[in-house]
């Protein structure tokens, strides 16, 4: 990505046609400052130091005072040396000349050199990065403080276009959560009915929001922040990159980026053990493909199978199905010709749900559902479960809704498969909901509530969702 000599953004395009998209003109001020930053100059010791650690070079001057180091570096911008502390023998200090003063940093080594968060292969690289950072933050402190006030992010043609397409696609494919009021009706046998006029809820949006998965990243060659359009300065760890969509921004800008990550399939390495929202956004679906494909296959040929979901398939074959989904995605072959035993497909579905990094019923809502199951009054209990469902992330809600509708259909064949809502609750309770910190006592105490939550969601699927 080449630097532009123009520091404005007047060249950016807001065309709705991706073919007409023109990238913004990246701001070059900070890049120019990095080019001007002083270069490191190693001040070598004229004699061989027997006490020199093997990971330091001739820049090590042994146990000298701070004043002596200051004299050795005086007048040379970017000059540096390493000395052993007189007050704390065995500890080392990097002395660096910047401007009119000598700066002293406690220097560490654990296989790499560091004075702060960043770790470097060599002291020379550490000093180079330090001089760039010091120079830019000294010369452009006010500019840096204000660089996030006029971001380009929301105005980029490709960003707004992608967002509009995603909202349209997902709003067509998913069912909105409905707020339901439970009440008694003496005219019918069931104590729970759905009011004909459902309350509107504005708690959900039609799109699946997903936060970016930012991680510190070292960029090779010049890179510009895709939030503020400014140069990402430094030698290493200049900014952060979203590991799901590839968005590159300053660390400080990452706190301001909206939750609009659109994962790139090229970055999603597997299907199993992948965050649920990440997977559905990457594939532009309302639910994970594993859920859809396994349920479709089970309903095609396994609804009368005795012990469905309770009887285990061969673990080796279940692992084969997992590898097939990870490798081939929606092209995975799970037909009867590939896996005649339907319990293998059922096992693969349970494995997928169990291996989610965040369970379908999320960690933060786990206690809410457990407490709801403990409510003695039946109607109040369902109200509390319904309130919990409305707080689920959209992709989690849609997956759970689809799964419960399927399990409800499974119970319609109970005479053949011997799987009641209670039996399915026993199987799926610990699969769909888990505490963040698991221990044997908590698991044992919560088993009854886990089973009851799933049982009630199956029995009242048409009312709760």
CSV table of C-alpha atoms in Angstrom, one decimal:
chain,number,residue,atom,x,y,z
A,1,UNK,CA,0.0,0.0,0.0
A,2,UNK,CA,1.8,3.1,-1.2
A,3,UNK,CA,1.9,6.4,0.7
A,4,UNK,CA,0.1,9.3,-0.8
A,5,UNK,CA,1.6,12.8,-0.8
A,6,UNK,CA,-1.9,14.2,-0.2
A,7,UNK,CA,-3.0,14.1,3.5
A,8,UNK,CA,-6.7,14.7,2.7
A,9,UNK,CA,-9.5,12.2,2.1
A,10,UNK,CA,-11.1,14.0,-0.8
A,11,UNK,CA,-10.4,11.2,-3.2
A,12,UNK,CA,-12.6,8.6,-1.5
A,13,UNK,CA,-15.7,7.4,-3.3
A,14,UNK,CA,-19.1,6.6,-1.9
A,15,UNK,CA,-20.4,4.8,-4.9
A,16,UNK,CA,-22.8,1.9,-4.2
A,17,UNK,CA,-21.3,-0.1,-7.0
A,18,UNK,CA,-18.3,-2.1,-5.9
A,19,UNK,CA,-16.8,-1.9,-9.4
A,20,UNK,CA,-16.8,1.9,-9.0
A,21,UNK,CA,-15.2,1.9,-5.6
A,22,UNK,CA,-12.2,4.2,-5.2
A,23,UNK,CA,-10.1,3.7,-2.1
A,24,UNK,CA,-9.4,6.7,0.2
A,25,UNK,CA,-6.2,8.7,0.0
A,26,UNK,CA,-4.2,7.6,3.0
A,27,UNK,CA,-2.8,10.4,5.2
A,28,UNK,CA,1.0,10.6,5.0
A,29,UNK,CA,2.0,12.9,7.8
A,30,UNK,CA,3.0,10.2,10.3
A,31,UNK,CA,4.7,8.2,7.6
A,32,UNK,CA,6.8,11.2,6.8
A,33,UNK,CA,7.7,11.6,10.5
A,34,UNK,CA,8.8,8.0,10.7
A,35,UNK,CA,11.1,8.6,7.7
A,36,UNK,CA,12.6,11.6,9.6
A,37,UNK,CA,13.1,9.8,12.9
A,38,UNK,CA,16.7,9.5,14.2
A,39,UNK,CA,18.6,6.3,13.4
A,40,UNK,CA,20.1,4.1,16.1
A,41,UNK,CA,23.9,4.5,16.6
A,42,UNK,CA,25.6,1.9,18.7
A,43,UNK,CA,28.3,3.2,21.1
A,44,UNK,CA,30.7,0.3,21.5
A,45,UNK,CA,32.9,-0.5,24.4
A,46,UNK,CA,36.7,-0.2,23.5
A,47,UNK,CA,37.6,-3.2,25.7
A,48,UNK,CA,36.3,-6.7,26.0
A,49,UNK,CA,34.0,-7.1,29.0
A,50,UNK,CA,34.3,-10.5,30.7
A,51,UNK,CA,31.0,-10.0,32.5
A,52,UNK,CA,29.1,-9.3,29.2
A,53,UNK,CA,26.0,-11.6,28.9
A,54,UNK,CA,26.1,-13.7,25.7
A,55,UNK,CA,23.0,-12.1,24.3
A,56,UNK,CA,24.5,-8.5,24.3
A,57,UNK,CA,27.2,-7.3,21.9
A,58,UNK,CA,29.9,-4.6,22.1
A,59,UNK,CA,27.3,-2.0,23.1
A,60,UNK,CA,27.7,-3.5,26.7
A,61,UNK,CA,29.9,-1.3,28.8
A,62,UNK,CA,29.8,-3.2,32.1
A,63,UNK,CA,29.0,-1.6,35.5
A,64,UNK,CA,29.3,2.2,34.7
A,65,UNK,CA,27.4,5.0,36.3
A,66,UNK,CA,24.5,6.9,34.7
A,67,UNK,CA,26.6,10.0,34.5
A,68,UNK,CA,29.4,8.1,32.7
A,69,UNK,CA,26.8,6.7,30.2
A,70,UNK,CA,25.4,10.2,29.7
A,71,UNK,CA,28.9,11.5,28.8
A,72,UNK,CA,29.5,8.7,26.3
A,73,UNK,CA,26.2,9.4,24.5
A,74,UNK,CA,26.3,13.2,24.7
A,75,UNK,CA,25.7,15.1,21.5
A,76,UNK,CA,24.8,12.1,19.3
A,77,UNK,CA,21.1,11.7,18.5
A,78,UNK,CA,20.0,8.1,18.6
A,79,UNK,CA,23.2,6.9,20.3
A,80,UNK,CA,22.7,4.0,22.7
A,81,UNK,CA,24.6,1.6,25.0
A,82,UNK,CA,23.9,-1.0,27.7
A,83,UNK,CA,25.2,-0.9,31.2
A,84,UNK,CA,25.0,-3.0,34.3
A,85,UNK,CA,23.2,-1.4,37.2
A,86,UNK,CA,25.5,-0.3,40.1
A,87,UNK,CA,22.6,-0.4,42.5
A,88,UNK,CA,21.3,-3.8,41.4
A,89,UNK,CA,24.1,-5.9,40.0
A,90,UNK,CA,22.8,-8.5,37.5
A,91,UNK,CA,20.2,-6.1,36.1
A,92,UNK,CA,20.8,-4.1,32.9
A,93,UNK,CA,19.8,-0.6,31.6
A,94,UNK,CA,19.4,0.6,28.1
A,95,UNK,CA,20.7,4.2,27.9
A,96,UNK,CA,19.4,6.0,24.8
A,97,UNK,CA,20.1,9.6,23.6
A,98,UNK,CA,17.0,11.4,22.4
A,99,UNK,CA,16.9,15.2,22.0
A,100,UNK,CA,18.8,16.9,24.7
A,101,UNK,CA,18.6,14.1,27.3
A,102,UNK,CA,19.7,10.5,27.9
A,103,UNK,CA,16.7,8.2,28.6
A,104,UNK,CA,17.3,5.1,30.7
A,105,UNK,CA,15.2,1.9,30.5
A,106,UNK,CA,15.3,-1.3,32.5
A,107,UNK,CA,16.2,-3.9,29.9
A,108,UNK,CA,15.0,-7.5,30.0
A,109,UNK,CA,15.7,-10.7,28.0
A,110,UNK,CA,13.7,-13.9,27.9
A,111,UNK,CA,14.8,-15.1,24.5
A,112,UNK,CA,13.8,-11.7,23.1
A,113,UNK,CA,14.8,-8.2,24.2
A,114,UNK,CA,12.2,-5.9,25.7
A,115,UNK,CA,11.6,-2.9,27.9
A,116,UNK,CA,7.8,-2.9,27.6
A,117,UNK,CA,5.1,-5.0,25.9
A,118,UNK,CA,6.9,-5.3,22.5
A,119,UNK,CA,9.6,-8.0,22.2
A,120,UNK,CA,12.5,-7.8,19.7
A,121,UNK,CA,15.0,-10.1,18.2
A,122,UNK,CA,17.8,-7.7,18.6
A,123,UNK,CA,18.6,-4.6,20.8
A,124,UNK,CA,19.2,-2.7,17.5
A,125,UNK,CA,15.6,-3.3,16.5
A,126,UNK,CA,14.3,-2.3,19.9
A,127,UNK,CA,16.2,1.0,19.7
A,128,UNK,CA,15.0,1.6,16.2
A,129,UNK,CA,11.4,1.2,17.2
A,130,UNK,CA,11.9,3.3,20.3
A,131,UNK,CA,13.3,6.2,18.4
A,132,UNK,CA,10.5,6.1,15.9
A,133,UNK,CA,7.9,6.1,18.6
A,134,UNK,CA,9.6,8.8,20.7
A,135,UNK,CA,10.0,11.0,17.6
A,136,UNK,CA,6.4,10.7,16.3
A,137,UNK,CA,4.8,11.0,19.8
A,138,UNK,CA,6.9,14.1,20.5
A,139,UNK,CA,6.4,15.8,17.1
A,140,UNK,CA,2.7,14.8,16.6
A,141,UNK,CA,1.2,14.5,20.1
A,142,UNK,CA,-1.7,16.8,19.4
A,143,UNK,CA,-2.3,15.2,15.9
A,144,UNK,CA,-2.4,11.7,17.4
A,145,UNK,CA,-4.8,12.8,20.1
A,146,UNK,CA,-7.2,14.0,17.4
A,147,UNK,CA,-6.7,11.5,14.7
A,148,UNK,CA,-9.7,9.4,15.6
A,149,UNK,CA,-12.2,12.4,15.7
A,150,UNK,CA,-12.8,12.3,11.9
A,151,UNK,CA,-12.6,8.6,10.9
A,152,UNK,CA,-13.0,7.3,7.4
A,153,UNK,CA,-14.3,4.0,8.5
A,154,UNK,CA,-18.1,4.6,8.2
A,155,UNK,CA,-17.6,6.4,4.9
A,156,UNK,CA,-15.7,3.8,3.0
A,157,UNK,CA,-17.6,2.6,0.0
A,158,UNK,CA,-16.9,-1.1,0.4
A,159,UNK,CA,-17.8,-1.0,4.2
A,160,UNK,CA,-21.2,0.5,3.8
A,161,UNK,CA,-22.0,-1.6,0.8
A,162,UNK,CA,-21.1,-4.8,2.5
A,163,UNK,CA,-23.1,-3.9,5.6
A,164,UNK,CA,-26.2,-3.1,3.5
A,165,UNK,CA,-25.9,-6.4,1.6
A,166,UNK,CA,-25.6,-8.4,4.9
A,167,UNK,CA,-28.6,-6.7,6.5
A,168,UNK,CA,-30.7,-7.5,3.5
A,169,UNK,CA,-29.6,-11.1,3.2
A,170,UNK,CA,-29.9,-12.0,6.8
A,171,UNK,CA,-33.2,-10.1,7.4
A,172,UNK,CA,-34.8,-12.3,4.7
A,173,UNK,CA,-33.5,-15.5,6.2
A,174,UNK,CA,-34.1,-15.4,9.9
A,175,UNK,CA,-37.1,-15.4,12.3
A,176,UNK,CA,-37.2,-12.4,14.7
A,177,UNK,CA,-37.4,-13.3,18.4
A,178,UNK,CA,-40.9,-12.6,19.6
A,179,UNK,CA,-41.8,-11.2,23.0
A,180,UNK,CA,-44.6,-13.3,24.4
A,181,UNK,CA,-46.9,-12.8,27.4
A,182,UNK,CA,-47.9,-15.9,29.2
A,183,UNK,CA,-51.4,-16.0,30.9
A,184,UNK,CA,-54.1,-18.3,32.1
A,185,UNK,CA,-57.1,-19.0,30.0
A,186,UNK,CA,-60.0,-20.9,31.6
A,187,UNK,CA,-61.5,-21.9,28.3
A,188,UNK,CA,-58.7,-24.2,27.3
A,189,UNK,CA,-57.0,-27.1,29.1
A,190,UNK,CA,-53.5,-25.7,28.7
A,191,UNK,CA,-52.6,-23.0,31.2
A,192,UNK,CA,-50.4,-21.2,28.7
A,193,UNK,CA,-51.6,-19.4,25.6
A,194,UNK,CA,-50.0,-17.0,23.3
A,195,UNK,CA,-51.8,-13.6,23.0
A,196,UNK,CA,-53.0,-12.9,19.5
A,197,UNK,CA,-51.4,-9.5,19.6
A,198,UNK,CA,-47.7,-10.1,20.3
A,199,UNK,CA,-45.8,-7.2,21.9
A,200,UNK,CA,-43.3,-5.6,19.6
A,201,UNK,CA,-39.7,-5.8,20.6
A,202,UNK,CA,-37.0,-3.5,19.5
A,203,UNK,CA,-34.3,-5.4,21.3
A,204,UNK,CA,-33.0,-7.2,18.2
A,205,UNK,CA,-31.8,-6.0,14.9
A,206,UNK,CA,-32.2,-7.9,11.7
A,207,UNK,CA,-28.4,-8.2,11.2
A,208,UNK,CA,-26.1,-10.4,13.2
A,209,UNK,CA,-23.6,-8.1,15.0
A,210,UNK,CA,-20.2,-9.5,15.7
A,211,UNK,CA,-17.3,-7.8,17.4
A,212,UNK,CA,-13.9,-7.9,15.8
A,213,UNK,CA,-11.3,-10.3,17.0
A,214,UNK,CA,-8.3,-8.0,17.2
A,215,UNK,CA,-4.8,-9.3,17.9
A,216,UNK,CA,-1.5,-7.4,18.0
A,217,UNK,CA,0.1,-7.7,14.6
A,218,UNK,CA,3.5,-6.9,13.0
A,219,UNK,CA,3.0,-5.4,9.5
A,220,UNK,CA,5.7,-5.9,6.9
A,221,UNK,CA,6.1,-2.8,4.9
A,222,UNK,CA,4.1,0.4,5.3
A,223,UNK,CA,0.5,0.0,6.5
A,224,UNK,CA,-2.3,2.5,7.1
A,225,UNK,CA,-5.1,2.3,9.7
A,226,UNK,CA,-8.4,1.4,8.0
A,227,UNK,CA,-10.3,3.4,10.7
A,228,UNK,CA,-8.6,6.8,10.7
A,229,UNK,CA,-6.5,6.5,7.5
A,230,UNK,CA,-3.3,7.4,9.3
A,231,UNK,CA,0.0,5.5,9.1
A,232,UNK,CA,0.7,2.8,11.6
A,233,UNK,CA,4.2,3.6,12.9
A,234,UNK,CA,6.9,1.5,14.4
A,235,UNK,CA,9.1,-1.4,13.5
A,236,UNK,CA,6.9,-4.2,15.0
A,237,UNK,CA,3.5,-4.6,16.6
A,238,UNK,CA,2.4,-1.3,14.9
A,239,UNK,CA,-1.3,-2.1,15.3
A,240,UNK,CA,-3.9,-4.8,15.5
A,241,UNK,CA,-5.5,-7.0,12.9
A,242,UNK,CA,-8.9,-8.8,13.1
A,243,UNK,CA,-8.1,-12.5,12.8
A,244,UNK,CA,-11.6,-13.1,11.4
A,245,UNK,CA,-12.0,-10.4,8.7
A,246,UNK,CA,-8.5,-8.9,8.3
A,247,UNK,CA,-9.3,-5.3,9.3
A,248,UNK,CA,-6.1,-3.4,10.2
A,249,UNK,CA,-6.2,-0.5,12.7
A,250,UNK,CA,-4.3,1.3,15.4
A,251,UNK,CA,-4.7,-0.3,18.8
A,252,UNK,CA,-6.3,2.9,20.0
A,253,UNK,CA,-8.7,3.0,17.0
A,254,UNK,CA,-9.7,-0.6,17.6
A,255,UNK,CA,-11.7,0.6,20.7
A,256,UNK,CA,-13.9,2.7,18.4
A,257,UNK,CA,-14.5,0.3,15.6
A,258,UNK,CA,-18.2,-0.8,15.5
A,259,UNK,CA,-19.3,-4.5,16.0
A,260,UNK,CA,-19.6,-5.1,12.3
A,261,UNK,CA,-17.0,-7.8,11.6
A,262,UNK,CA,-17.7,-9.7,8.4
A,263,UNK,CA,-15.5,-12.8,8.6
A,264,UNK,CA,-13.5,-13.8,5.6
A,265,UNK,CA,-13.8,-17.5,4.7
A,266,UNK,CA,-10.1,-17.6,3.8
A,267,UNK,CA,-9.4,-16.9,7.4
A,268,UNK,CA,-11.8,-19.4,8.9
A,269,UNK,CA,-9.6,-22.5,9.3
A,270,UNK,CA,-12.3,-24.9,10.5
A,271,UNK,CA,-16.0,-25.4,11.2
A,272,UNK,CA,-16.0,-27.2,14.5
A,273,UNK,CA,-14.8,-25.2,17.5
A,274,UNK,CA,-15.3,-22.0,15.6
A,275,UNK,CA,-17.4,-19.2,17.2
A,276,UNK,CA,-21.0,-19.6,16.1
A,277,UNK,CA,-21.6,-16.0,15.0
A,278,UNK,CA,-18.2,-16.0,13.2
A,279,UNK,CA,-19.1,-19.1,11.2
A,280,UNK,CA,-22.6,-18.0,10.1
A,281,UNK,CA,-21.4,-14.6,9.1
A,282,UNK,CA,-18.5,-16.1,7.1
A,283,UNK,CA,-20.9,-18.4,5.3
A,284,UNK,CA,-23.7,-15.8,5.0
A,285,UNK,CA,-26.2,-18.1,6.6
A,286,UNK,CA,-28.6,-17.8,9.5
A,287,UNK,CA,-27.5,-21.0,11.2
A,288,UNK,CA,-24.3,-23.1,11.1
A,289,UNK,CA,-24.3,-25.5,8.1
A,290,UNK,CA,-23.6,-28.4,10.5
A,291,UNK,CA,-26.9,-27.9,12.3
A,292,UNK,CA,-28.9,-27.6,9.1
A,293,UNK,CA,-27.3,-30.5,7.3
A,294,UNK,CA,-27.3,-32.9,10.2
A,295,UNK,CA,-30.9,-32.2,11.1
A,296,UNK,CA,-31.9,-32.5,7.5
A,297,UNK,CA,-30.3,-35.9,7.3
A,298,UNK,CA,-31.7,-37.1,10.6
A,299,UNK,CA,-35.2,-36.1,9.7
A,300,UNK,CA,-34.8,-37.8,6.4
A,301,UNK,CA,-34.0,-41.2,7.7
A,302,UNK,CA,-33.6,-41.3,11.5
A,303,UNK,CA,-36.7,-40.1,13.3
A,304,UNK,CA,-37.8,-43.6,14.3
A,305,UNK,CA,-34.4,-44.8,15.3
A,306,UNK,CA,-34.5,-46.1,18.8
A,307,UNK,CA,-32.5,-44.0,21.3
A,308,UNK,CA,-31.9,-41.2,18.8
A,309,UNK,CA,-29.4,-38.8,20.3
A,310,UNK,CA,-29.0,-41.1,23.3
A,311,UNK,CA,-27.3,-44.0,21.6
A,312,UNK,CA,-23.7,-43.2,20.6
A,313,UNK,CA,-22.2,-43.8,17.2
A,314,UNK,CA,-18.7,-45.0,16.7
A,315,UNK,CA,-16.4,-42.2,17.8
A,316,UNK,CA,-14.0,-42.8,14.9
A,317,UNK,CA,-16.7,-42.3,12.4
A,318,UNK,CA,-18.0,-39.2,14.3
A,319,UNK,CA,-14.5,-37.8,14.1
A,320,UNK,CA,-14.5,-38.5,10.3
A,321,UNK,CA,-17.6,-36.4,10.0
A,322,UNK,CA,-16.0,-33.6,11.9
A,323,UNK,CA,-13.0,-33.7,9.7
A,324,UNK,CA,-15.2,-33.7,6.6
A,325,UNK,CA,-17.0,-30.6,7.7
A,326,UNK,CA,-13.7,-28.8,8.6
A,327,UNK,CA,-12.3,-29.8,5.2
A,328,UNK,CA,-15.2,-29.6,2.8
A,329,UNK,CA,-17.8,-27.4,4.6
A,330,UNK,CA,-21.2,-27.6,3.0
A,331,UNK,CA,-19.9,-30.1,0.5
A,332,UNK,CA,-19.3,-32.7,3.2
A,333,UNK,CA,-21.0,-36.0,2.4
A,334,UNK,CA,-23.1,-37.3,5.3
A,335,UNK,CA,-25.6,-39.3,3.3
A,336,UNK,CA,-26.6,-42.9,4.1
A,337,UNK,CA,-24.1,-44.2,1.5
A,338,UNK,CA,-21.3,-42.6,3.5
A,339,UNK,CA,-22.6,-43.2,7.0
A,340,UNK,CA,-25.4,-45.7,7.3
A,341,UNK,CA,-25.7,-45.4,11.0
A,342,UNK,CA,-27.8,-42.3,11.8
A,343,UNK,CA,-26.3,-42.2,15.3
A,344,UNK,CA,-23.0,-41.1,13.7
A,345,UNK,CA,-24.8,-38.0,12.3
A,346,UNK,CA,-26.5,-37.4,15.6
A,347,UNK,CA,-23.2,-37.7,17.4
A,348,UNK,CA,-21.6,-35.3,15.0
A,349,UNK,CA,-24.3,-32.7,15.7
A,350,UNK,CA,-23.9,-33.1,19.4
A,351,UNK,CA,-20.1,-32.8,19.1
A,352,UNK,CA,-20.4,-29.6,17.1
A,353,UNK,CA,-22.7,-28.1,19.8
A,354,UNK,CA,-20.5,-29.3,22.6
A,355,UNK,CA,-17.3,-28.0,21.1
A,356,UNK,CA,-18.5,-24.4,20.5
A,357,UNK,CA,-16.1,-22.0,22.3
A,358,UNK,CA,-19.2,-20.1,23.5
A,359,UNK,CA,-22.2,-22.5,24.1
A,360,UNK,CA,-25.5,-21.9,22.4
A,361,UNK,CA,-26.8,-20.7,25.7
A,362,UNK,CA,-24.0,-18.3,26.4
A,363,UNK,CA,-21.8,-18.2,29.5
A,364,UNK,CA,-23.2,-14.9,30.6
A,365,UNK,CA,-26.8,-16.1,30.5
A,366,UNK,CA,-26.1,-19.5,32.1
A,367,UNK,CA,-27.1,-18.5,35.6
A,368,UNK,CA,-30.2,-16.7,34.4
A,369,UNK,CA,-31.5,-19.9,32.8
A,370,UNK,CA,-30.5,-22.0,35.9
A,371,UNK,CA,-32.4,-19.6,38.2
A,372,UNK,CA,-35.4,-19.6,35.8
A,373,UNK,CA,-35.6,-23.4,36.1
A,374,UNK,CA,-35.8,-23.1,39.9
A,375,UNK,CA,-38.9,-20.9,39.8
A,376,UNK,CA,-41.8,-23.0,41.3
A,377,UNK,CA,-44.6,-21.3,39.4
A,378,UNK,CA,-44.9,-22.8,35.9
A,379,UNK,CA,-46.0,-19.6,34.1
A,380,UNK,CA,-43.3,-17.5,35.8
A,381,UNK,CA,-40.7,-20.1,35.0
A,382,UNK,CA,-41.6,-19.9,31.2
A,383,UNK,CA,-41.6,-16.1,31.4
A,384,UNK,CA,-38.1,-16.1,32.8
A,385,UNK,CA,-36.8,-18.6,30.2
A,386,UNK,CA,-38.4,-16.5,27.5
A,387,UNK,CA,-36.7,-13.4,28.8
A,388,UNK,CA,-33.4,-15.2,28.7
A,389,UNK,CA,-33.9,-16.3,25.1
A,390,UNK,CA,-34.5,-12.7,24.1
A,391,UNK,CA,-31.0,-11.8,25.4
A,392,UNK,CA,-29.2,-14.4,23.3
A,393,UNK,CA,-27.0,-13.2,20.4
A,394,UNK,CA,-29.1,-13.5,17.2
A,395,UNK,CA,-27.1,-16.4,15.7
A,396,UNK,CA,-27.4,-18.3,19.0
A,397,UNK,CA,-31.1,-17.6,19.2
A,398,UNK,CA,-31.8,-18.7,15.6
A,399,UNK,CA,-29.8,-21.9,16.1
A,400,UNK,CA,-31.6,-22.8,19.3
A,401,UNK,CA,-35.0,-22.0,17.8
A,402,UNK,CA,-34.3,-24.3,14.9
A,403,UNK,CA,-32.9,-27.1,17.1
A,404,UNK,CA,-35.8,-27.0,19.5
A,405,UNK,CA,-38.3,-27.2,16.6
A,406,UNK,CA,-36.4,-30.3,15.4
A,407,UNK,CA,-36.4,-31.9,18.8
A,408,UNK,CA,-40.1,-31.2,19.1
A,409,UNK,CA,-40.6,-33.2,15.9
A,410,UNK,CA,-38.4,-36.0,17.4
A,411,UNK,CA,-40.8,-36.3,20.3
A,412,UNK,CA,-43.6,-36.9,17.9
A,413,UNK,CA,-42.0,-40.3,17.1
A,414,UNK,CA,-41.5,-41.2,20.8
A,415,UNK,CA,-43.5,-44.4,20.3
A,416,UNK,CA,-40.7,-45.6,18.0
A,417,UNK,CA,-37.5,-43.8,19.2
A,418,UNK,CA,-38.4,-43.8,22.9
A,419,UNK,CA,-37.1,-40.2,23.2
A,420,UNK,CA,-39.4,-37.9,25.2
A,421,UNK,CA,-38.7,-34.2,25.8
A,422,UNK,CA,-37.3,-35.2,29.2
A,423,UNK,CA,-34.9,-37.7,27.7
A,424,UNK,CA,-33.8,-35.2,25.2
A,425,UNK,CA,-33.3,-32.7,28.0
A,426,UNK,CA,-31.0,-35.1,29.7
A,427,UNK,CA,-28.9,-35.4,26.5
A,428,UNK,CA,-28.8,-31.8,25.4
A,429,UNK,CA,-28.9,-30.0,28.7
A,430,UNK,CA,-25.1,-30.1,29.4
A,431,UNK,CA,-24.4,-29.8,25.6
A,432,UNK,CA,-26.3,-26.5,25.1
A,433,UNK,CA,-25.5,-24.8,28.4
A,434,UNK,CA,-22.3,-24.8,30.5
A,435,UNK,CA,-20.9,-22.6,33.2
A,436,UNK,CA,-17.8,-20.6,32.4
A,437,UNK,CA,-15.9,-22.1,35.3
A,438,UNK,CA,-16.7,-25.8,35.5
A,439,UNK,CA,-16.2,-28.0,38.5
A,440,UNK,CA,-17.7,-31.3,39.5
A,441,UNK,CA,-19.9,-29.9,42.3
A,442,UNK,CA,-21.5,-27.2,40.0
A,443,UNK,CA,-22.1,-29.7,37.3
A,444,UNK,CA,-23.8,-32.1,39.6
A,445,UNK,CA,-26.0,-29.5,41.2
A,446,UNK,CA,-27.1,-27.9,37.9
A,447,UNK,CA,-27.9,-31.1,36.0
A,448,UNK,CA,-31.5,-31.2,37.0
A,449,UNK,CA,-32.0,-27.5,35.9
A,450,UNK,CA,-30.1,-28.0,32.7
A,451,UNK,CA,-32.4,-30.9,31.8
A,452,UNK,CA,-35.5,-29.0,32.7
A,453,UNK,CA,-34.6,-25.9,30.7
A,454,UNK,CA,-34.2,-27.9,27.5
A,455,UNK,CA,-37.2,-30.0,28.3
A,456,UNK,CA,-39.4,-26.9,28.7
A,457,UNK,CA,-38.0,-25.3,25.5
A,458,UNK,CA,-38.9,-28.5,23.5
A,459,UNK,CA,-42.4,-28.9,25.1
A,460,UNK,CA,-43.2,-25.2,24.6
A,461,UNK,CA,-41.2,-24.5,21.5
A,462,UNK,CA,-44.2,-22.9,19.7
A,463,UNK,CA,-44.7,-20.4,22.5
A,464,UNK,CA,-41.2,-19.6,23.6
A,465,UNK,CA,-39.7,-18.9,20.2
